[in-house]
Amino acid sequence: MSISGLPALPASDRPDVTARLREALLGASFTADGLLELLGAPAYAALARSETVPALRATRGDTPLETLVRLFLLQQPVPHARVEAVLPVEACLESGWLVRVGGEGDGPLAGDLAAAVDVRPYGGPAGEDWFIVSDLGCAVGGAGGIGSKDEGVVLGVGGASTTLAGITIRTPVHAALDLGTGSGIQALHAAQHATRVTATDLNPRALHITALTLALSGAPAADLREGSLFEPVRDDETFDLIVSNPPFVISPGARLTYRDGAMGGDDLCRSLVQGAGERLREGGFAQFLANWQHVEGEDWQDRIRSWVPRGCDAWIVQREVQDVTQYAELWLRDAGDHRGDPAEYQARYDAWLDEFEARKVKAVGFGWISLRKTGAPVPSVTVEEWPHPVEQPLGDTVRAHFGRLDYLRAHDDAALLAGHFKLTTEIVQEQVGLPGAEDPEHVVLRQNRGMRRATKVDTVGAGFAGVCDGSLSAGRILDAIAQLVGEDPVLLRDRTPAQIRLLVEQGFIEPA
């Protein structure tokens, strides 16, 4: 198969060859751990920056692993005889995993061989040895890095892909849907906990590569469908989990299929989020990465809230904001435009700024959107900005967030005061004030796991959280605190439930 001038891909209907190739790769320790041991941390980290010289220096020997690294990761021609010692060469040539380069000479083992695709080891969450297939030079951190201008190119795993994989809830489900599957990383993760996985993409080449990724990783095949967004999904189909790392880049025209949406502004992300509601089963989750516009005279949080479909709870986290010049430069460099003709680069830059100016866009936000289909009469929509470091994976944290919403919805203030709570794990308390002062100016509770939140509390809140071990009800704790600080216990009970709700919602305390 070949589109847009890109080279043909390996056959996806040769499971026998793929199984033999996987066995050979594992036998040579061509795994994430094997690479780290061979290359060393500095060379391994350099690959993530698309710098290959340290890895080339580390693979000057002739071991099977060095041969595979040069062949599939560094995309260097390797003598036929060396490859023959590691892989089933004839089968790989016949099915298209390898190609001949240079002259063949006189003998059957003469000449060099090269990889037809990039194959990158990827460690699964439970230590699985997986392999992500992508187009040559397009594995993020691969031999060439990103920079291909071909509209049909299929990228490997990047920061966005791993972020989405990390925040996705991993509970057993019947049906999962991966929209815009690309190289298949989200479908691969979903195949570990979903009975049935459907993966869609506008680019038929991406579907072919997804099939290769799943097969080479030893995962079950997915139901692969060509089309944009929800178009390939039947009207009567619903899912327990929907994930998407869509082409969310807001650009003047759909120039690169893998990143640029075919709609104006942030309409593609809006359509994706709004369309998820009717495709989710009750209790099902939809999780996306997205860009959204910060428009002059409009609150960005209100803009995103308007995207949330009816009947869904939502948790939306803005992780980063860039002004329009930073944003344009980021994606111009992503396409390699900065290395081309300066006049053409300037014209493209102008086109981006013209587009933003016409839409009155002053900045672009990036973040996560998590939805849950709920039967609650009044869904909860939380939109927040959290640019600080977090600890991945966050799937359990996301699931716990929606669980806490259910608890708070079901408990009024009286029920909260009757409830028993305990401090969640790895919470520390920081007191801030002048040296020698009798009392701190304020107290901060900080999480060392998950979202790593920090929240300021008053003396009552700090005292309450500090003694939450599940043994006493919240009301009894407040009565004791009132006695200690000389405050009316009735007034304290009246004003404290809001603070308890906040501590529960943000995950500092939990029902015992």
XYZ file of C-alpha atoms in Angstrom:
512
model
C 0.000 0.000 0.000
C 1.324 3.447 -0.863
C -0.336 6.853 -0.617
C 0.842 10.406 -1.052
C 4.210 9.263 -2.360
C 5.039 7.452 0.863
C 6.707 4.030 0.642
C 4.712 0.807 0.795
C 4.013 -0.671 4.218
C 4.621 -4.233 5.415
C 1.792 -6.673 4.812
C -0.693 -6.616 7.679
C -2.216 -9.969 6.703
C 0.872 -12.094 7.396
C 0.509 -13.025 11.092
C 3.014 -15.814 10.647
C 5.778 -13.404 9.647
C 4.814 -10.858 12.307
C 4.921 -13.522 15.018
C 8.382 -14.666 13.887
C 9.594 -11.056 13.796
C 8.259 -10.410 17.322
C 9.972 -13.557 18.598
C 13.273 -12.451 17.049
C 13.023 -8.940 18.503
C 12.328 -10.264 21.991
C 15.049 -12.897 21.655
C 17.602 -10.133 21.028
C 16.278 -8.030 23.966
C 15.043 -5.332 21.570
C 12.884 -3.957 24.382
C 12.687 -0.698 26.337
C 14.814 -2.177 29.136
C 17.221 -3.735 26.661
C 17.738 -0.425 24.878
C 18.430 1.432 28.095
C 20.995 -1.158 29.136
C 22.714 -1.131 25.739
C 22.744 2.590 25.036
C 23.065 3.980 28.544
C 20.952 6.788 29.938
C 22.640 9.702 28.079
C 22.343 8.129 24.607
C 18.826 6.903 25.380
C 17.785 10.412 26.422
C 19.476 11.903 23.348
C 17.219 9.795 21.100
C 14.211 11.553 22.622
C 15.759 14.803 21.352
C 16.216 13.285 17.868
C 19.984 13.188 18.390
C 21.379 9.912 17.071
C 25.161 10.296 17.312
C 25.461 8.878 20.883
C 23.320 5.873 19.917
C 25.343 5.306 16.741
C 28.536 5.299 18.830
C 26.978 2.830 21.273
C 26.049 0.390 18.503
C 29.359 -0.013 16.694
C 29.575 -3.699 17.625
C 27.935 -6.652 15.918
C 25.628 -8.089 18.588
C 22.043 -8.926 17.561
C 20.657 -6.032 19.628
C 23.064 -3.523 18.072
C 22.038 -4.754 14.629
C 18.329 -4.248 15.395
C 18.873 -0.795 16.899
C 20.733 0.371 13.803
C 18.160 -1.188 11.517
C 14.816 -0.206 13.059
C 15.599 2.652 15.433
C 18.437 4.511 13.744
C 17.335 3.496 10.256
C 20.816 2.710 8.993
C 21.535 0.179 6.210
C 22.939 -3.024 7.695
C 24.844 -5.766 5.826
C 22.621 -8.646 4.781
C 24.726 -11.230 6.606
C 24.404 -9.403 9.943
C 20.625 -9.153 9.613
C 20.380 -12.797 8.537
C 21.881 -13.784 11.882
C 19.042 -12.093 13.778
C 15.881 -12.015 11.664
C 14.038 -14.271 9.207
C 15.255 -12.118 6.336
C 13.500 -13.727 3.381
C 10.139 -13.695 5.132
C 10.666 -10.055 6.219
C 11.640 -9.054 2.682
C 8.679 -10.875 1.186
C 6.161 -9.295 3.586
C 7.748 -5.821 3.355
C 9.298 -5.281 6.795
C 12.720 -5.003 5.141
C 13.928 -3.686 1.785
C 17.145 -4.164 -0.163
C 19.403 -1.160 -0.651
C 22.571 -0.881 -2.737
C 24.001 -3.557 -4.983
C 23.450 -7.226 -4.286
C 26.890 -8.364 -5.434
C 27.524 -11.994 -6.352
C 26.260 -13.988 -3.394
C 22.797 -14.431 -1.861
C 23.863 -12.604 1.316
C 25.567 -9.654 -0.407
C 24.305 -6.073 -0.186
C 22.611 -4.120 2.603
C 19.133 -4.214 4.072
C 17.063 -1.410 5.526
C 13.856 -1.184 7.538
C 10.671 -0.226 5.711
C 9.148 1.269 8.869
C 10.296 2.546 12.238
C 9.793 -0.043 14.999
C 10.175 1.294 18.518
C 10.100 -0.759 21.732
C 7.506 0.490 24.203
C 7.015 -0.755 27.754
C 3.418 -1.430 28.736
C 1.996 -0.440 32.148
C 2.375 -3.959 33.536
C 5.820 -4.502 32.031
C 4.575 -5.743 28.658
C 7.037 -5.629 25.765
C 5.227 -3.786 22.977
C 6.385 -2.321 19.669
C 5.061 0.871 18.062
C 5.262 1.038 14.272
C 5.418 4.364 12.440
C 6.699 5.877 9.220
C 10.456 6.190 8.798
C 11.847 9.292 10.439
C 8.551 9.975 12.214
C 8.928 8.176 15.521
C 9.152 11.015 18.005
C 12.753 10.880 19.103
C 13.586 8.534 16.233
C 16.316 8.825 13.662
C 14.856 11.833 11.951
C 12.393 13.212 14.458
C 9.228 14.912 13.269
C 9.539 17.099 10.230
C 7.984 15.252 7.312
C 5.695 17.462 5.262
C 3.832 14.592 3.642
C 0.150 14.846 4.497
C -0.260 11.085 4.917
C 2.631 10.498 7.301
C 1.946 8.493 10.484
C 3.837 9.488 13.611
C 5.005 7.313 16.467
C 4.570 7.900 20.175
C 5.103 11.410 21.522
C 4.430 13.294 24.718
C 0.768 13.828 23.844
C 0.242 10.102 23.212
C 1.794 9.037 26.505
C -0.077 11.776 28.390
C -3.429 10.512 27.132
C -2.467 6.906 27.832
C -1.513 7.919 31.366
C -4.729 9.776 32.242
C -7.050 7.141 30.761
C -9.102 5.103 33.224
C -8.055 1.440 33.023
C -10.993 -0.562 34.335
C -12.305 -3.634 32.488
C -14.875 -2.614 29.861
C -16.797 -4.326 27.099
C -16.336 -1.811 24.265
C -13.695 0.878 23.722
C -13.368 3.376 20.870
C -10.110 5.049 19.778
C -10.834 8.014 17.488
C -7.916 9.069 15.267
C -5.824 6.057 16.208
C -2.626 7.089 14.366
C 0.052 4.489 15.098
C -2.323 2.627 17.429
C -0.894 3.347 20.874
C -4.287 4.089 22.509
C -5.872 1.039 20.870
C -2.969 -1.063 22.145
C -3.536 0.109 25.725
C -7.301 -0.364 25.421
C -6.866 -3.921 24.146
C -5.534 -4.891 27.576
C -8.800 -4.126 29.400
C -11.525 -3.964 26.727
C -13.272 -6.980 25.253
C -13.722 -5.186 21.939
C -11.693 -2.269 20.552
C -12.794 -0.128 17.623
C -10.193 2.217 16.119
C -10.906 4.861 13.484
C -8.801 7.221 11.417
C -9.274 9.480 8.421
C -5.929 8.247 7.076
C -6.060 4.640 5.750
C -2.288 4.423 6.175
C -2.745 4.980 9.927
C -5.188 2.070 10.118
C -2.659 -0.172 8.356
C 0.076 0.874 10.788
C -2.238 0.351 13.773
C -2.813 -3.219 12.597
C 0.967 -3.705 12.467
C 1.474 -2.200 15.934
C -1.143 -4.472 17.496
C 0.102 -7.607 15.746
C 3.780 -6.972 16.471
C 2.922 -6.299 20.131
C 1.049 -9.566 20.435
C -2.263 -7.789 21.107
C -5.699 -8.786 19.785
C -6.717 -7.214 16.486
C -9.019 -4.182 16.583
C -12.038 -3.337 14.453
C -10.402 -0.766 12.143
C -12.632 1.752 10.345
C -11.790 4.595 7.979
C -13.427 7.977 8.460
C -13.400 11.257 10.389
C -14.356 11.451 14.068
C -17.616 9.552 14.714
C -18.478 9.070 11.022
C -17.444 5.378 10.930
C -19.497 4.608 14.065
C -23.009 3.274 13.545
C -25.928 5.215 15.020
C -26.826 2.363 17.373
C -23.288 1.825 18.723
C -22.299 2.938 22.220
C -19.096 2.477 24.182
C -17.860 2.219 27.760
C -14.671 4.116 26.922
C -13.862 6.649 24.199
C -10.349 8.062 23.844
C -8.831 10.423 21.320
C -5.598 12.273 20.730
C -7.140 14.144 17.792
C -5.514 16.437 15.214
C -6.169 19.346 17.566
C -3.731 21.908 16.140
C -5.476 25.199 15.346
C -3.950 26.152 11.996
C -4.801 28.034 8.802
C -5.850 24.995 6.772
C -5.654 21.223 7.199
C -2.128 20.863 5.861
C -0.864 17.842 7.805
C -3.377 15.070 8.471
C -1.709 13.834 11.649
C -2.053 17.164 13.474
C -4.293 19.721 11.690
C -8.054 19.460 12.031
C -10.182 19.910 8.938
C -12.385 22.480 10.710
C -11.774 26.127 11.544
C -10.374 27.204 14.910
C -11.090 24.745 17.713
C -14.286 23.432 16.091
C -12.871 19.932 15.643
C -12.225 19.522 19.366
C -15.627 21.018 20.185
C -17.357 18.611 17.780
C -15.458 15.674 19.229
C -16.441 16.496 22.814
C -20.054 17.323 22.012
C -20.476 14.176 19.930
C -19.207 11.876 22.672
C -22.261 12.213 24.884
C -24.639 10.190 22.727
C -21.950 7.548 22.070
C -21.318 6.776 25.744
C -23.095 4.131 27.760
C -24.357 5.051 31.222
C -21.309 5.355 33.480
C -18.942 5.339 30.499
C -15.954 7.654 30.164
C -14.614 9.744 27.274
C -11.120 11.196 27.556
C -9.466 13.583 25.107
C -6.537 15.905 24.597
C -7.506 19.233 23.065
C -6.567 22.777 22.151
C -9.005 25.626 22.703
C -8.980 29.275 21.784
C -8.725 32.138 24.257
C -10.876 34.715 22.492
C -10.896 38.418 23.222
C -13.807 39.393 25.467
C -14.676 35.766 26.321
C -13.932 33.691 29.407
C -12.093 30.577 28.214
C -13.693 28.493 30.961
C -17.173 29.438 29.750
C -16.129 28.481 26.224
C -15.072 24.992 27.291
C -18.101 24.484 29.526
C -20.312 25.075 26.502
C -18.727 22.035 24.837
C -19.822 19.553 27.520
C -22.671 17.373 26.200
C -25.960 17.055 28.047
C -26.028 14.288 30.649
C -22.275 14.216 31.263
C -20.096 15.143 34.206
C -16.862 16.770 33.099
C -13.412 17.462 34.490
C -11.392 19.777 32.265
C -7.805 20.704 33.133
C -5.875 23.403 31.270
C -2.218 22.414 31.447
C -0.592 25.072 29.273
C -1.336 28.392 27.565
C 0.684 29.910 24.716
C 0.280 33.283 23.087
C -0.436 33.121 19.362
C 3.173 33.805 18.325
C 4.564 30.999 20.520
C 1.879 28.659 19.248
C 2.524 29.419 15.577
C 6.286 29.005 16.004
C 5.854 25.660 17.787
C 3.906 24.091 14.934
C 5.910 25.726 12.151
C 8.978 24.105 13.667
C 7.096 20.832 14.062
C 6.652 20.770 10.281
C 10.281 21.747 9.674
C 9.270 25.036 8.008
C 12.023 26.911 9.839
C 14.601 24.898 7.882
C 13.210 25.874 4.490
C 12.977 29.046 2.420
C 12.853 32.102 4.764
C 10.294 33.872 2.573
C 8.013 30.830 2.618
C 8.438 30.541 6.394
C 7.477 34.190 6.843
C 4.430 33.762 4.605
C 3.251 30.748 6.606
C 3.853 32.602 9.889
C 1.803 35.535 8.592
C -1.001 33.174 7.605
C -1.207 31.803 11.162
C -1.314 35.276 12.681
C -3.907 36.429 10.127
C -6.102 33.477 11.092
C -5.853 34.247 14.809
C -6.441 37.952 14.246
C -9.574 37.250 12.213
C -10.927 35.087 15.037
C -9.820 37.538 17.773
C -7.732 34.781 19.355
C -5.108 36.009 21.798
C -3.835 32.658 23.106
C -4.339 28.900 22.814
C -4.863 26.538 25.719
C -3.947 22.862 25.885
C -5.283 20.300 28.282
C -7.292 17.222 29.163
C -11.028 16.719 28.912
C -12.650 13.810 30.790
C -16.378 13.111 30.519
C -18.585 10.609 32.305
C -22.117 9.758 31.250
C -24.288 10.208 34.305
C -27.919 9.904 35.253
C -27.595 12.731 37.764
C -30.273 15.418 37.362
C -27.619 18.155 37.555
C -24.251 17.089 36.069
C -21.054 18.513 37.531
C -18.633 20.433 35.302
C -15.229 21.311 36.756
C -12.924 23.539 34.679
C -9.596 24.469 36.187
C -6.051 25.525 35.364
C -3.276 23.325 36.748
C 0.092 23.905 35.015
C 2.096 22.306 37.824
C 3.864 18.916 37.782
C 1.704 15.827 38.240
C 2.521 12.166 38.743
C 1.492 9.851 35.923
C -0.315 7.542 35.483
C -3.428 9.444 36.550
C -6.168 7.053 35.454
C -7.024 6.088 39.030
C -6.960 9.760 40.047
C -9.444 10.640 37.292
C -11.748 7.791 38.269
C -11.544 8.791 41.950
C -12.475 12.387 41.045
C -15.775 11.272 39.547
C -16.365 8.901 42.472
C -16.018 11.828 44.876
C -18.550 13.802 42.834
C -21.061 10.994 43.368
C -20.407 11.021 47.107
C -20.815 14.787 47.438
C -24.002 14.771 45.345
C -25.509 12.127 47.616
C -24.619 13.873 50.899
C -26.059 17.166 52.070
C -24.382 19.176 54.826
C -26.046 17.193 57.607
C -24.904 13.914 56.054
C -21.362 15.277 55.690
C -21.221 16.172 59.382
C -22.420 12.668 60.261
C -19.832 11.079 57.992
C -16.431 9.676 58.927
C -13.360 10.711 56.937
C -9.687 9.892 56.744
C -6.720 11.761 55.345
C -5.598 10.356 51.994
C -2.106 8.959 51.648
C 1.005 11.123 51.337
C -0.489 14.450 52.421
C 1.914 16.880 54.080
C 1.142 20.073 55.969
C 3.166 23.248 55.536
C 2.913 26.211 57.885
C 3.865 29.600 56.503
C 4.549 32.588 58.708
C 7.170 34.935 60.107
C 9.990 33.375 62.143
C 9.125 33.359 65.833
C 5.448 34.166 65.276
C 3.059 32.404 67.646
C 0.667 31.386 64.865
C 1.285 30.757 61.155
C -0.091 33.201 58.602
C -1.627 30.303 56.748
C -1.485 26.518 56.484
C -1.089 24.604 53.226
C -2.026 20.969 52.662
C -0.033 19.388 49.834
C -0.384 16.083 47.956
C 2.739 14.174 47.001
C 0.919 11.884 44.563
C -1.481 12.203 41.638
C -2.324 15.808 40.821
C 0.022 17.022 43.581
C -2.430 19.695 44.585
C -1.868 22.289 47.271
C -4.682 24.069 49.068
C -4.685 26.777 51.712
C -6.761 26.039 54.818
C -7.522 27.955 58.004
C -6.695 26.716 61.506
C -9.971 24.811 61.744
C -9.440 23.133 58.375
C -5.881 22.130 59.254
C -6.991 20.762 62.623
C -9.885 18.902 61.054
C -7.742 17.257 58.368
C -5.046 16.406 60.905
C -7.313 14.274 63.086
C -9.329 12.588 60.309
C -8.584 8.906 60.857
C -12.098 7.538 60.403
C -12.803 7.027 64.100
C -14.902 10.136 64.762
C -17.656 11.769 62.723
C -16.946 15.158 61.172
C -19.451 16.776 63.550
C -17.748 15.311 66.630
C -14.361 16.542 65.397
C -15.722 20.045 64.865
C -17.278 20.083 68.327
C -13.902 19.210 69.816
C -12.156 21.900 67.749
C -14.790 24.472 68.827
C -14.067 23.682 72.448
C -10.319 24.070 71.903
C -10.539 27.425 70.109
C -13.406 28.791 72.184
C -15.865 29.056 69.284
C -19.600 28.397 69.234
C -19.935 24.751 68.001
C -23.227 25.502 66.207
C -21.674 28.339 64.200
C -18.628 26.215 63.429
C -20.831 23.368 62.160
C -22.682 25.844 59.953
C -19.654 27.316 58.217
C -17.348 24.299 57.875
C -19.182 21.914 55.476
C -18.095 24.021 52.452
C -14.461 23.510 53.435
C -15.050 19.782 53.989
C -16.596 19.553 50.536
C -13.551 21.220 48.987
C -11.159 18.862 50.791
C -13.166 15.862 49.583
C -13.537 17.161 46.026
C -9.811 17.799 45.666
C -8.855 14.462 47.207
C -7.273 15.533 50.508
C -9.723 13.542 52.612
C -11.965 10.633 51.680
C -14.922 8.836 53.246
C -13.662 6.244 55.725
